[in-house]
Amino acid sequence: MSRNGISIAEEVERDIVYYEEQGQTVVLAAMNGILCGVIVIADQLKPEASGTVAALRQMGIRVCMLTGDNRRTANAIAERVGIYPEDVNAEVLPSHKKSQVEKYQEGKTKVAMVGDGINDSPALAQADVGIAIGTGADVAVEAADVVLVKAFQLLLGCFLHWECLSSRGWLQLPWPSALSPSSATLFSSDVSATASNILRTWTRA
């Protein structure tokens, strides 16, 4: 708004900060150079989300978050699901997701990328294992190694339980506004048919 010369009252600024610290995304609307609306968007976290992150961490997998949301919103969600602040990548441009995966791959680190949007496809292709959500964009599905097509009910830990991941493996979770936290952390129960795709890519440390 400031770039367009639209002023925001102090009480509105306080409300924006409050909502963002609750893990919600704030969208501002203006007309004729005057702020006329504040829209608050929130995703409902699944109760199993924090358990999923904890289970992955116990397997030696580092869980990171990628999101285009601002840092306050990202940190609030990360705190609720148990992702460490240093593993939160906020305000990431779509074009930078692939670069972030490449950065994580330095030092022969294995990276699994989960995504469902058009902007996720380059990062999915770059990752050692790209995991797409079947209800997402077709281009993301085509770029992935594994596609999960059913309701997100089972811990991702079950998907990776064959100990085919290096203890240095990282799981990169993209968390844009269009992808709910539940979609990013809870995945399909239909995992047995796709296990071979993971096993071909990952090896023991």
Short mmCIF file of N, CA and C in Angstrom, two decimals, residues 2-184:
data_model
loop_
_atom_site.label_atom_id
_atom_site.label_comp_id
_atom_site.label_asym_id
_atom_site.label_seq_id
_atom_site.Cartn_x
_atom_site.Cartn_y
_atom_site.Cartn_z
N SER A 2 1.93 1.23 0.78
CA SER A 2 2.79 2.40 0.87
C SER A 2 3.42 2.74 -0.47
N ARG A 3 3.74 1.71 -1.27
CA ARG A 3 4.33 1.95 -2.59
C ARG A 3 3.36 2.68 -3.51
N ASN A 4 2.09 2.55 -3.23
CA ASN A 4 1.07 3.22 -4.04
C ASN A 4 0.53 4.48 -3.37
N GLY A 5 1.23 4.92 -2.32
CA GLY A 5 0.84 6.15 -1.66
C GLY A 5 -0.44 6.06 -0.86
N ILE A 6 -0.81 4.87 -0.42
CA ILE A 6 -2.03 4.68 0.37
C ILE A 6 -1.65 4.53 1.83
N SER A 7 -2.16 5.39 2.66
CA SER A 7 -1.83 5.38 4.08
C SER A 7 -2.69 4.37 4.83
N ILE A 8 -2.12 3.83 5.91
CA ILE A 8 -2.82 2.87 6.76
C ILE A 8 -2.84 3.41 8.18
N ALA A 9 -4.01 3.52 8.76
CA ALA A 9 -4.14 4.04 10.11
C ALA A 9 -3.43 3.14 11.12
N GLU A 10 -2.99 3.73 12.23
CA GLU A 10 -2.24 2.98 13.23
C GLU A 10 -3.05 1.81 13.79
N GLU A 11 -4.34 2.03 14.02
CA GLU A 11 -5.15 0.94 14.57
C GLU A 11 -5.28 -0.22 13.57
N VAL A 12 -5.29 0.10 12.28
CA VAL A 12 -5.33 -0.95 11.26
C VAL A 12 -4.00 -1.69 11.23
N GLU A 13 -2.90 -0.95 11.36
CA GLU A 13 -1.58 -1.57 11.41
C GLU A 13 -1.50 -2.55 12.58
N ARG A 14 -2.04 -2.16 13.72
CA ARG A 14 -2.02 -3.04 14.89
C ARG A 14 -2.84 -4.30 14.63
N ASP A 15 -3.97 -4.13 13.97
CA ASP A 15 -4.80 -5.29 13.65
C ASP A 15 -4.07 -6.24 12.69
N ILE A 16 -3.37 -5.66 11.72
CA ILE A 16 -2.63 -6.48 10.76
C ILE A 16 -1.58 -7.32 11.48
N VAL A 17 -0.81 -6.68 12.35
CA VAL A 17 0.22 -7.40 13.11
C VAL A 17 -0.41 -8.49 13.95
N TYR A 18 -1.53 -8.19 14.59
CA TYR A 18 -2.20 -9.18 15.44
C TYR A 18 -2.58 -10.41 14.64
N TYR A 19 -3.24 -10.22 13.51
CA TYR A 19 -3.70 -11.35 12.72
C TYR A 19 -2.53 -12.16 12.16
N GLU A 20 -1.48 -11.46 11.73
CA GLU A 20 -0.33 -12.17 11.19
C GLU A 20 0.36 -12.99 12.26
N GLU A 21 0.40 -12.49 13.47
CA GLU A 21 1.02 -13.24 14.57
C GLU A 21 0.18 -14.44 14.98
N GLN A 22 -1.07 -14.49 14.53
CA GLN A 22 -1.92 -15.65 14.75
C GLN A 22 -1.80 -16.67 13.62
N GLY A 23 -0.91 -16.39 12.67
CA GLY A 23 -0.71 -17.30 11.55
C GLY A 23 -1.68 -17.10 10.41
N GLN A 24 -2.28 -15.92 10.34
CA GLN A 24 -3.25 -15.63 9.30
C GLN A 24 -2.67 -14.66 8.28
N THR A 25 -3.16 -14.75 7.06
CA THR A 25 -2.70 -13.89 5.98
C THR A 25 -3.66 -12.72 5.81
N VAL A 26 -3.11 -11.52 5.73
CA VAL A 26 -3.93 -10.31 5.63
C VAL A 26 -3.83 -9.75 4.22
N VAL A 27 -4.97 -9.48 3.61
CA VAL A 27 -5.04 -8.87 2.28
C VAL A 27 -5.76 -7.54 2.42
N LEU A 28 -5.14 -6.49 1.89
CA LEU A 28 -5.71 -5.15 1.97
C LEU A 28 -6.34 -4.76 0.64
N ALA A 29 -7.46 -4.08 0.70
CA ALA A 29 -8.15 -3.61 -0.50
C ALA A 29 -8.29 -2.09 -0.44
N ALA A 30 -8.04 -1.43 -1.57
CA ALA A 30 -8.14 0.02 -1.63
C ALA A 30 -8.91 0.44 -2.87
N MET A 31 -9.53 1.60 -2.80
CA MET A 31 -10.28 2.15 -3.92
C MET A 31 -10.08 3.66 -3.96
N ASN A 32 -9.72 4.15 -5.13
CA ASN A 32 -9.49 5.58 -5.31
C ASN A 32 -8.48 6.13 -4.31
N GLY A 33 -7.42 5.33 -4.07
CA GLY A 33 -6.35 5.78 -3.20
C GLY A 33 -6.65 5.73 -1.72
N ILE A 34 -7.73 5.06 -1.33
CA ILE A 34 -8.12 4.99 0.09
C ILE A 34 -8.30 3.53 0.49
N LEU A 35 -7.70 3.16 1.62
CA LEU A 35 -7.88 1.81 2.15
C LEU A 35 -9.35 1.61 2.53
N CYS A 36 -9.96 0.58 1.98
CA CYS A 36 -11.39 0.39 2.24
C CYS A 36 -11.74 -1.00 2.77
N GLY A 37 -10.75 -1.88 2.88
CA GLY A 37 -11.07 -3.21 3.38
C GLY A 37 -9.85 -3.99 3.83
N VAL A 38 -10.06 -4.84 4.83
CA VAL A 38 -9.03 -5.76 5.31
C VAL A 38 -9.62 -7.16 5.29
N ILE A 39 -9.00 -8.04 4.53
CA ILE A 39 -9.47 -9.42 4.41
C ILE A 39 -8.46 -10.34 5.10
N VAL A 40 -8.95 -11.17 5.99
CA VAL A 40 -8.09 -12.08 6.74
C VAL A 40 -8.36 -13.51 6.27
N ILE A 41 -7.31 -14.19 5.85
CA ILE A 41 -7.41 -15.56 5.33
C ILE A 41 -6.65 -16.48 6.27
N ALA A 42 -7.28 -17.59 6.65
CA ALA A 42 -6.63 -18.53 7.57
C ALA A 42 -6.89 -19.95 7.13
N ASP A 43 -5.87 -20.79 7.25
CA ASP A 43 -6.00 -22.23 7.01
C ASP A 43 -6.21 -22.94 8.34
N GLN A 44 -6.99 -23.99 8.32
CA GLN A 44 -7.23 -24.77 9.53
C GLN A 44 -6.17 -25.86 9.65
N LEU A 45 -5.39 -25.81 10.71
CA LEU A 45 -4.37 -26.82 10.91
C LEU A 45 -5.00 -28.14 11.34
N LYS A 46 -4.49 -29.23 10.79
CA LYS A 46 -4.90 -30.55 11.24
C LYS A 46 -4.27 -30.82 12.60
N PRO A 47 -4.97 -31.49 13.50
CA PRO A 47 -4.40 -31.77 14.82
C PRO A 47 -3.16 -32.66 14.76
N GLU A 48 -3.02 -33.43 13.66
CA GLU A 48 -1.87 -34.33 13.53
C GLU A 48 -0.63 -33.64 12.97
N ALA A 49 -0.73 -32.38 12.61
CA ALA A 49 0.38 -31.71 11.92
C ALA A 49 1.65 -31.70 12.75
N SER A 50 1.55 -31.30 14.01
CA SER A 50 2.75 -31.23 14.85
C SER A 50 3.34 -32.61 15.08
N GLY A 51 2.49 -33.63 15.18
CA GLY A 51 2.99 -34.99 15.34
C GLY A 51 3.74 -35.48 14.12
N THR A 52 3.31 -35.05 12.95
CA THR A 52 4.00 -35.41 11.72
C THR A 52 5.41 -34.84 11.70
N VAL A 53 5.52 -33.57 12.03
CA VAL A 53 6.84 -32.93 12.06
C VAL A 53 7.74 -33.60 13.09
N ALA A 54 7.19 -33.91 14.26
CA ALA A 54 7.98 -34.56 15.31
C ALA A 54 8.45 -35.94 14.87
N ALA A 55 7.58 -36.69 14.19
CA ALA A 55 7.95 -38.03 13.73
C ALA A 55 9.06 -37.98 12.70
N LEU A 56 8.99 -37.02 11.79
CA LEU A 56 10.04 -36.86 10.79
C LEU A 56 11.36 -36.50 11.43
N ARG A 57 11.31 -35.62 12.41
CA ARG A 57 12.54 -35.21 13.09
C ARG A 57 13.17 -36.38 13.84
N GLN A 58 12.35 -37.24 14.41
CA GLN A 58 12.88 -38.41 15.11
C GLN A 58 13.57 -39.37 14.16
N MET A 59 13.19 -39.33 12.89
CA MET A 59 13.83 -40.15 11.87
C MET A 59 15.12 -39.52 11.35
N GLY A 60 15.48 -38.36 11.89
CA GLY A 60 16.69 -37.68 11.45
C GLY A 60 16.49 -36.80 10.25
N ILE A 61 15.23 -36.49 9.93
CA ILE A 61 14.93 -35.65 8.77
C ILE A 61 14.69 -34.22 9.23
N ARG A 62 15.37 -33.31 8.62
CA ARG A 62 15.19 -31.89 8.92
C ARG A 62 14.01 -31.35 8.12
N VAL A 63 13.05 -30.77 8.79
CA VAL A 63 11.84 -30.26 8.14
C VAL A 63 11.94 -28.75 8.01
N CYS A 64 11.82 -28.26 6.78
CA CYS A 64 11.90 -26.82 6.51
C CYS A 64 10.62 -26.35 5.85
N MET A 65 10.40 -25.06 5.89
CA MET A 65 9.20 -24.47 5.29
C MET A 65 9.59 -23.42 4.26
N LEU A 66 8.93 -23.46 3.12
CA LEU A 66 9.04 -22.42 2.10
C LEU A 66 7.68 -21.76 1.95
N THR A 67 7.64 -20.45 1.99
CA THR A 67 6.36 -19.77 1.84
C THR A 67 6.55 -18.37 1.29
N GLY A 68 5.57 -17.92 0.56
CA GLY A 68 5.57 -16.54 0.08
C GLY A 68 4.96 -15.59 1.09
N ASP A 69 4.41 -16.13 2.17
CA ASP A 69 3.82 -15.28 3.20
C ASP A 69 4.89 -14.50 3.95
N ASN A 70 4.47 -13.47 4.67
CA ASN A 70 5.42 -12.68 5.44
C ASN A 70 5.93 -13.47 6.64
N ARG A 71 7.00 -12.98 7.22
CA ARG A 71 7.68 -13.74 8.27
C ARG A 71 6.83 -13.92 9.52
N ARG A 72 6.04 -12.94 9.89
CA ARG A 72 5.22 -13.09 11.09
C ARG A 72 4.24 -14.25 10.94
N THR A 73 3.56 -14.31 9.80
CA THR A 73 2.61 -15.39 9.56
C THR A 73 3.32 -16.74 9.51
N ALA A 74 4.44 -16.80 8.80
CA ALA A 74 5.18 -18.06 8.67
C ALA A 74 5.68 -18.55 10.02
N ASN A 75 6.23 -17.66 10.82
CA ASN A 75 6.75 -18.06 12.13
C ASN A 75 5.65 -18.55 13.05
N ALA A 76 4.48 -17.93 12.96
CA ALA A 76 3.36 -18.35 13.81
C ALA A 76 2.92 -19.77 13.47
N ILE A 77 2.81 -20.08 12.18
CA ILE A 77 2.43 -21.42 11.76
C ILE A 77 3.52 -22.42 12.14
N ALA A 78 4.77 -22.05 11.90
CA ALA A 78 5.88 -22.95 12.21
C ALA A 78 5.92 -23.29 13.69
N GLU A 79 5.67 -22.32 14.53
CA GLU A 79 5.68 -22.56 15.98
C GLU A 79 4.59 -23.55 16.37
N ARG A 80 3.45 -23.45 15.73
CA ARG A 80 2.33 -24.33 16.07
C ARG A 80 2.55 -25.77 15.65
N VAL A 81 3.31 -25.98 14.58
CA VAL A 81 3.54 -27.35 14.11
C VAL A 81 4.91 -27.89 14.51
N GLY A 82 5.74 -27.06 15.12
CA GLY A 82 7.02 -27.54 15.61
C GLY A 82 8.19 -27.41 14.66
N ILE A 83 8.08 -26.55 13.66
CA ILE A 83 9.22 -26.29 12.77
C ILE A 83 10.07 -25.19 13.39
N TYR A 84 11.37 -25.41 13.45
CA TYR A 84 12.26 -24.45 14.09
C TYR A 84 12.32 -23.14 13.32
N PRO A 85 12.46 -22.01 14.03
CA PRO A 85 12.52 -20.70 13.36
C PRO A 85 13.61 -20.62 12.29
N GLU A 86 14.75 -21.23 12.55
CA GLU A 86 15.85 -21.16 11.58
C GLU A 86 15.56 -21.96 10.31
N ASP A 87 14.53 -22.78 10.34
CA ASP A 87 14.16 -23.57 9.17
C ASP A 87 12.97 -22.99 8.42
N VAL A 88 12.59 -21.77 8.76
CA VAL A 88 11.48 -21.10 8.10
C VAL A 88 12.02 -20.14 7.04
N ASN A 89 11.60 -20.32 5.81
CA ASN A 89 11.98 -19.43 4.71
C ASN A 89 10.74 -18.69 4.26
N ALA A 90 10.61 -17.45 4.68
CA ALA A 90 9.41 -16.66 4.39
C ALA A 90 9.67 -15.67 3.26
N GLU A 91 8.58 -15.18 2.67
CA GLU A 91 8.64 -14.18 1.61
C GLU A 91 9.50 -14.65 0.44
N VAL A 92 9.41 -15.94 0.14
CA VAL A 92 10.19 -16.53 -0.95
C VAL A 92 9.45 -16.34 -2.27
N LEU A 93 10.12 -15.77 -3.24
CA LEU A 93 9.52 -15.59 -4.55
C LEU A 93 9.41 -16.95 -5.25
N PRO A 94 8.41 -17.13 -6.09
CA PRO A 94 8.26 -18.41 -6.79
C PRO A 94 9.51 -18.84 -7.54
N SER A 95 10.20 -17.89 -8.13
CA SER A 95 11.39 -18.21 -8.92
C SER A 95 12.57 -18.64 -8.05
N HIS A 96 12.49 -18.41 -6.74
CA HIS A 96 13.61 -18.72 -5.85
C HIS A 96 13.47 -20.08 -5.17
N LYS A 97 12.36 -20.75 -5.37
CA LYS A 97 12.17 -22.04 -4.70
C LYS A 97 13.19 -23.07 -5.17
N LYS A 98 13.42 -23.12 -6.46
CA LYS A 98 14.40 -24.06 -7.01
C LYS A 98 15.79 -23.74 -6.46
N SER A 99 16.13 -22.47 -6.38
CA SER A 99 17.44 -22.07 -5.86
C SER A 99 17.60 -22.49 -4.41
N GLN A 100 16.52 -22.42 -3.65
CA GLN A 100 16.58 -22.82 -2.25
C GLN A 100 16.83 -24.32 -2.12
N VAL A 101 16.20 -25.11 -2.98
CA VAL A 101 16.44 -26.55 -2.97
C VAL A 101 17.90 -26.84 -3.33
N GLU A 102 18.43 -26.14 -4.33
CA GLU A 102 19.83 -26.33 -4.72
C GLU A 102 20.76 -25.98 -3.56
N LYS A 103 20.43 -24.97 -2.82
CA LYS A 103 21.25 -24.58 -1.66
C LYS A 103 21.27 -25.69 -0.63
N TYR A 104 20.10 -26.30 -0.39
CA TYR A 104 20.03 -27.38 0.58
C TYR A 104 20.77 -28.62 0.11
N GLN A 105 20.92 -28.79 -1.19
CA GLN A 105 21.58 -29.97 -1.73
C GLN A 105 23.10 -29.88 -1.67
N GLU A 106 23.62 -28.74 -1.31
CA GLU A 106 25.07 -28.59 -1.19
C GLU A 106 25.59 -29.53 -0.11
N GLY A 107 26.73 -30.12 -0.35
CA GLY A 107 27.28 -31.07 0.61
C GLY A 107 26.62 -32.42 0.53
N LYS A 108 26.03 -32.74 -0.61
CA LYS A 108 25.41 -34.04 -0.88
C LYS A 108 24.22 -34.33 0.03
N THR A 109 23.58 -33.30 0.52
CA THR A 109 22.37 -33.49 1.31
C THR A 109 21.22 -33.90 0.40
N LYS A 110 20.48 -34.91 0.80
CA LYS A 110 19.31 -35.36 0.04
C LYS A 110 18.10 -34.52 0.43
N VAL A 111 17.35 -34.08 -0.56
CA VAL A 111 16.21 -33.20 -0.32
C VAL A 111 14.95 -33.77 -0.96
N ALA A 112 13.90 -33.86 -0.17
CA ALA A 112 12.57 -34.19 -0.69
C ALA A 112 11.74 -32.91 -0.67
N MET A 113 11.13 -32.60 -1.78
CA MET A 113 10.32 -31.38 -1.91
C MET A 113 8.86 -31.77 -2.09
N VAL A 114 7.98 -31.13 -1.33
CA VAL A 114 6.55 -31.39 -1.43
C VAL A 114 5.86 -30.14 -1.96
N GLY A 115 5.02 -30.29 -2.98
CA GLY A 115 4.35 -29.13 -3.52
C GLY A 115 3.14 -29.50 -4.35
N ASP A 116 2.30 -28.51 -4.63
CA ASP A 116 1.12 -28.77 -5.44
C ASP A 116 0.81 -27.66 -6.43
N GLY A 117 1.63 -26.63 -6.47
CA GLY A 117 1.32 -25.49 -7.32
C GLY A 117 2.20 -25.42 -8.55
N ILE A 118 1.79 -24.58 -9.50
CA ILE A 118 2.58 -24.37 -10.71
C ILE A 118 3.97 -23.86 -10.36
N ASN A 119 4.05 -22.99 -9.38
CA ASN A 119 5.34 -22.41 -9.00
C ASN A 119 6.26 -23.42 -8.31
N ASP A 120 5.72 -24.57 -7.91
CA ASP A 120 6.53 -25.57 -7.23
C ASP A 120 7.24 -26.51 -8.20
N SER A 121 6.83 -26.55 -9.47
CA SER A 121 7.33 -27.56 -10.39
C SER A 121 8.84 -27.52 -10.61
N PRO A 122 9.49 -26.36 -10.76
CA PRO A 122 10.95 -26.38 -10.92
C PRO A 122 11.66 -26.95 -9.69
N ALA A 123 11.17 -26.63 -8.50
CA ALA A 123 11.78 -27.14 -7.28
C ALA A 123 11.52 -28.63 -7.12
N LEU A 124 10.34 -29.09 -7.51
CA LEU A 124 10.04 -30.52 -7.46
C LEU A 124 10.98 -31.30 -8.37
N ALA A 125 11.24 -30.76 -9.55
CA ALA A 125 12.14 -31.42 -10.49
C ALA A 125 13.58 -31.41 -10.00
N GLN A 126 13.98 -30.36 -9.31
CA GLN A 126 15.35 -30.23 -8.81
C GLN A 126 15.62 -31.14 -7.62
N ALA A 127 14.63 -31.36 -6.78
CA ALA A 127 14.82 -32.16 -5.57
C ALA A 127 15.19 -33.60 -5.90
N ASP A 128 15.86 -34.25 -4.96
CA ASP A 128 16.20 -35.66 -5.14
C ASP A 128 14.93 -36.51 -5.25
N VAL A 129 13.93 -36.12 -4.49
CA VAL A 129 12.61 -36.75 -4.59
C VAL A 129 11.57 -35.64 -4.58
N GLY A 130 10.81 -35.53 -5.66
CA GLY A 130 9.72 -34.56 -5.72
C GLY A 130 8.41 -35.25 -5.42
N ILE A 131 7.68 -34.73 -4.44
CA ILE A 131 6.42 -35.32 -4.01
C ILE A 131 5.31 -34.33 -4.28
N ALA A 132 4.40 -34.67 -5.19
CA ALA A 132 3.30 -33.78 -5.54
C ALA A 132 2.00 -34.28 -4.95
N ILE A 133 1.13 -33.34 -4.63
CA ILE A 133 -0.20 -33.67 -4.16
C ILE A 133 -1.11 -33.75 -5.38
N GLY A 134 -1.79 -34.87 -5.54
CA GLY A 134 -2.52 -35.16 -6.77
C GLY A 134 -3.60 -34.18 -7.12
N THR A 135 -4.11 -33.45 -6.12
CA THR A 135 -5.16 -32.48 -6.39
C THR A 135 -4.60 -31.14 -6.85
N GLY A 136 -3.28 -31.04 -6.97
CA GLY A 136 -2.66 -29.77 -7.34
C GLY A 136 -2.59 -29.59 -8.84
N ALA A 137 -1.76 -28.63 -9.25
CA ALA A 137 -1.62 -28.29 -10.66
C ALA A 137 -1.00 -29.44 -11.44
N ASP A 138 -1.43 -29.61 -12.69
CA ASP A 138 -0.93 -30.70 -13.53
C ASP A 138 0.57 -30.62 -13.73
N VAL A 139 1.10 -29.41 -13.88
CA VAL A 139 2.53 -29.26 -14.13
C VAL A 139 3.34 -29.71 -12.92
N ALA A 140 2.81 -29.51 -11.72
CA ALA A 140 3.50 -29.98 -10.52
C ALA A 140 3.50 -31.50 -10.46
N VAL A 141 2.38 -32.10 -10.80
CA VAL A 141 2.27 -33.56 -10.81
C VAL A 141 3.25 -34.15 -11.81
N GLU A 142 3.38 -33.54 -12.99
CA GLU A 142 4.27 -34.05 -14.02
C GLU A 142 5.73 -33.93 -13.62
N ALA A 143 6.07 -32.93 -12.82
CA ALA A 143 7.46 -32.71 -12.43
C ALA A 143 7.89 -33.59 -11.27
N ALA A 144 6.95 -34.19 -10.57
CA ALA A 144 7.26 -34.95 -9.36
C ALA A 144 7.65 -36.39 -9.66
N ASP A 145 8.34 -37.01 -8.70
CA ASP A 145 8.67 -38.43 -8.78
C ASP A 145 7.55 -39.28 -8.19
N VAL A 146 6.86 -38.72 -7.21
CA VAL A 146 5.80 -39.43 -6.50
C VAL A 146 4.58 -38.53 -6.44
N VAL A 147 3.41 -39.11 -6.66
CA VAL A 147 2.16 -38.35 -6.58
C VAL A 147 1.25 -39.02 -5.55
N LEU A 148 0.78 -38.24 -4.59
CA LEU A 148 -0.14 -38.73 -3.57
C LEU A 148 -1.54 -38.28 -3.95
N VAL A 149 -2.45 -39.24 -4.07
CA VAL A 149 -3.73 -38.91 -4.69
C VAL A 149 -4.92 -38.98 -3.76
N LYS A 150 -4.75 -39.52 -2.57
CA LYS A 150 -5.89 -39.68 -1.68
C LYS A 150 -5.87 -38.65 -0.57
N ALA A 151 -6.86 -38.75 0.31
CA ALA A 151 -6.97 -37.80 1.43
C ALA A 151 -5.73 -37.88 2.29
N PHE A 152 -5.34 -36.74 2.86
CA PHE A 152 -4.11 -36.66 3.63
C PHE A 152 -4.38 -37.11 5.06
N GLN A 153 -4.25 -38.40 5.32
CA GLN A 153 -4.61 -38.96 6.61
C GLN A 153 -3.44 -39.56 7.38
N LEU A 154 -2.41 -39.98 6.66
CA LEU A 154 -1.35 -40.74 7.30
C LEU A 154 -0.11 -39.88 7.49
N LEU A 155 0.62 -40.11 8.56
CA LEU A 155 1.87 -39.39 8.78
C LEU A 155 2.82 -39.64 7.63
N LEU A 156 3.51 -38.58 7.23
CA LEU A 156 4.51 -38.74 6.17
C LEU A 156 5.60 -39.70 6.62
N GLY A 157 5.81 -39.81 7.93
CA GLY A 157 6.81 -40.73 8.43
C GLY A 157 6.58 -42.15 7.96
N CYS A 158 5.33 -42.56 7.81
CA CYS A 158 5.02 -43.90 7.32
C CYS A 158 5.50 -44.05 5.89
N PHE A 159 5.44 -42.96 5.14
CA PHE A 159 5.86 -42.98 3.74
C PHE A 159 7.35 -43.21 3.61
N LEU A 160 8.10 -42.76 4.59
CA LEU A 160 9.56 -42.82 4.52
C LEU A 160 10.14 -43.82 5.51
N HIS A 161 9.34 -44.75 6.00
CA HIS A 161 9.73 -45.60 7.13
C HIS A 161 10.71 -46.70 6.76
N TRP A 162 11.05 -46.84 5.49
CA TRP A 162 11.93 -47.93 5.09
C TRP A 162 13.40 -47.62 5.36
N GLU A 163 13.68 -46.54 6.06
CA GLU A 163 15.04 -46.15 6.41
C GLU A 163 15.92 -46.01 5.18
N CYS A 164 15.30 -45.60 4.07
CA CYS A 164 16.08 -45.38 2.85
C CYS A 164 16.60 -43.96 2.78
N LEU A 165 16.31 -43.15 3.80
CA LEU A 165 16.79 -41.78 3.82
C LEU A 165 18.07 -41.68 4.62
N SER A 166 18.98 -40.87 4.16
CA SER A 166 20.17 -40.55 4.93
C SER A 166 19.78 -39.78 6.17
N SER A 167 20.54 -39.93 7.23
CA SER A 167 20.24 -39.17 8.44
C SER A 167 20.44 -37.68 8.22
N ARG A 168 21.04 -37.31 7.09
CA ARG A 168 21.21 -35.90 6.77
C ARG A 168 20.11 -35.39 5.85
N GLY A 169 19.12 -36.20 5.59
CA GLY A 169 18.07 -35.81 4.67
C GLY A 169 17.25 -34.63 5.18
N TRP A 170 16.80 -33.81 4.27
CA TRP A 170 15.95 -32.66 4.60
C TRP A 170 14.64 -32.80 3.85
N LEU A 171 13.56 -32.42 4.49
CA LEU A 171 12.27 -32.35 3.82
C LEU A 171 11.88 -30.90 3.69
N GLN A 172 11.67 -30.46 2.46
CA GLN A 172 11.35 -29.06 2.20
C GLN A 172 9.86 -28.91 1.96
N LEU A 173 9.17 -28.19 2.83
CA LEU A 173 7.73 -28.00 2.70
C LEU A 173 7.42 -26.61 2.19
N PRO A 174 6.85 -26.51 1.00
CA PRO A 174 6.44 -25.19 0.53
C PRO A 174 5.13 -24.81 1.19
N TRP A 175 4.98 -23.57 1.60
CA TRP A 175 3.81 -23.18 2.37
C TRP A 175 3.24 -21.88 1.86
N PRO A 176 2.87 -21.81 0.59
CA PRO A 176 2.26 -20.58 0.09
C PRO A 176 0.85 -20.45 0.60
N SER A 177 0.25 -19.28 0.43
CA SER A 177 -1.10 -19.05 0.92
C SER A 177 -2.09 -20.04 0.32
N ALA A 178 -1.83 -20.47 -0.92
CA ALA A 178 -2.78 -21.36 -1.59
C ALA A 178 -2.67 -22.80 -1.10
N LEU A 179 -1.62 -23.13 -0.35
CA LEU A 179 -1.43 -24.49 0.13
C LEU A 179 -1.62 -24.50 1.63
N SER A 180 -2.62 -25.22 2.09
CA SER A 180 -2.92 -25.22 3.52
C SER A 180 -1.84 -25.95 4.28
N PRO A 181 -1.59 -25.59 5.53
CA PRO A 181 -0.62 -26.30 6.34
C PRO A 181 -0.92 -27.79 6.42
N SER A 182 -2.19 -28.16 6.45
CA SER A 182 -2.53 -29.57 6.49
C SER A 182 -2.07 -30.29 5.24
N SER A 183 -2.18 -29.65 4.09
CA SER A 183 -1.73 -30.26 2.84
C SER A 183 -0.23 -30.42 2.82
N ALA A 184 0.47 -29.53 3.51
CA ALA A 184 1.92 -29.55 3.47
C ALA A 184 2.50 -30.58 4.42
#
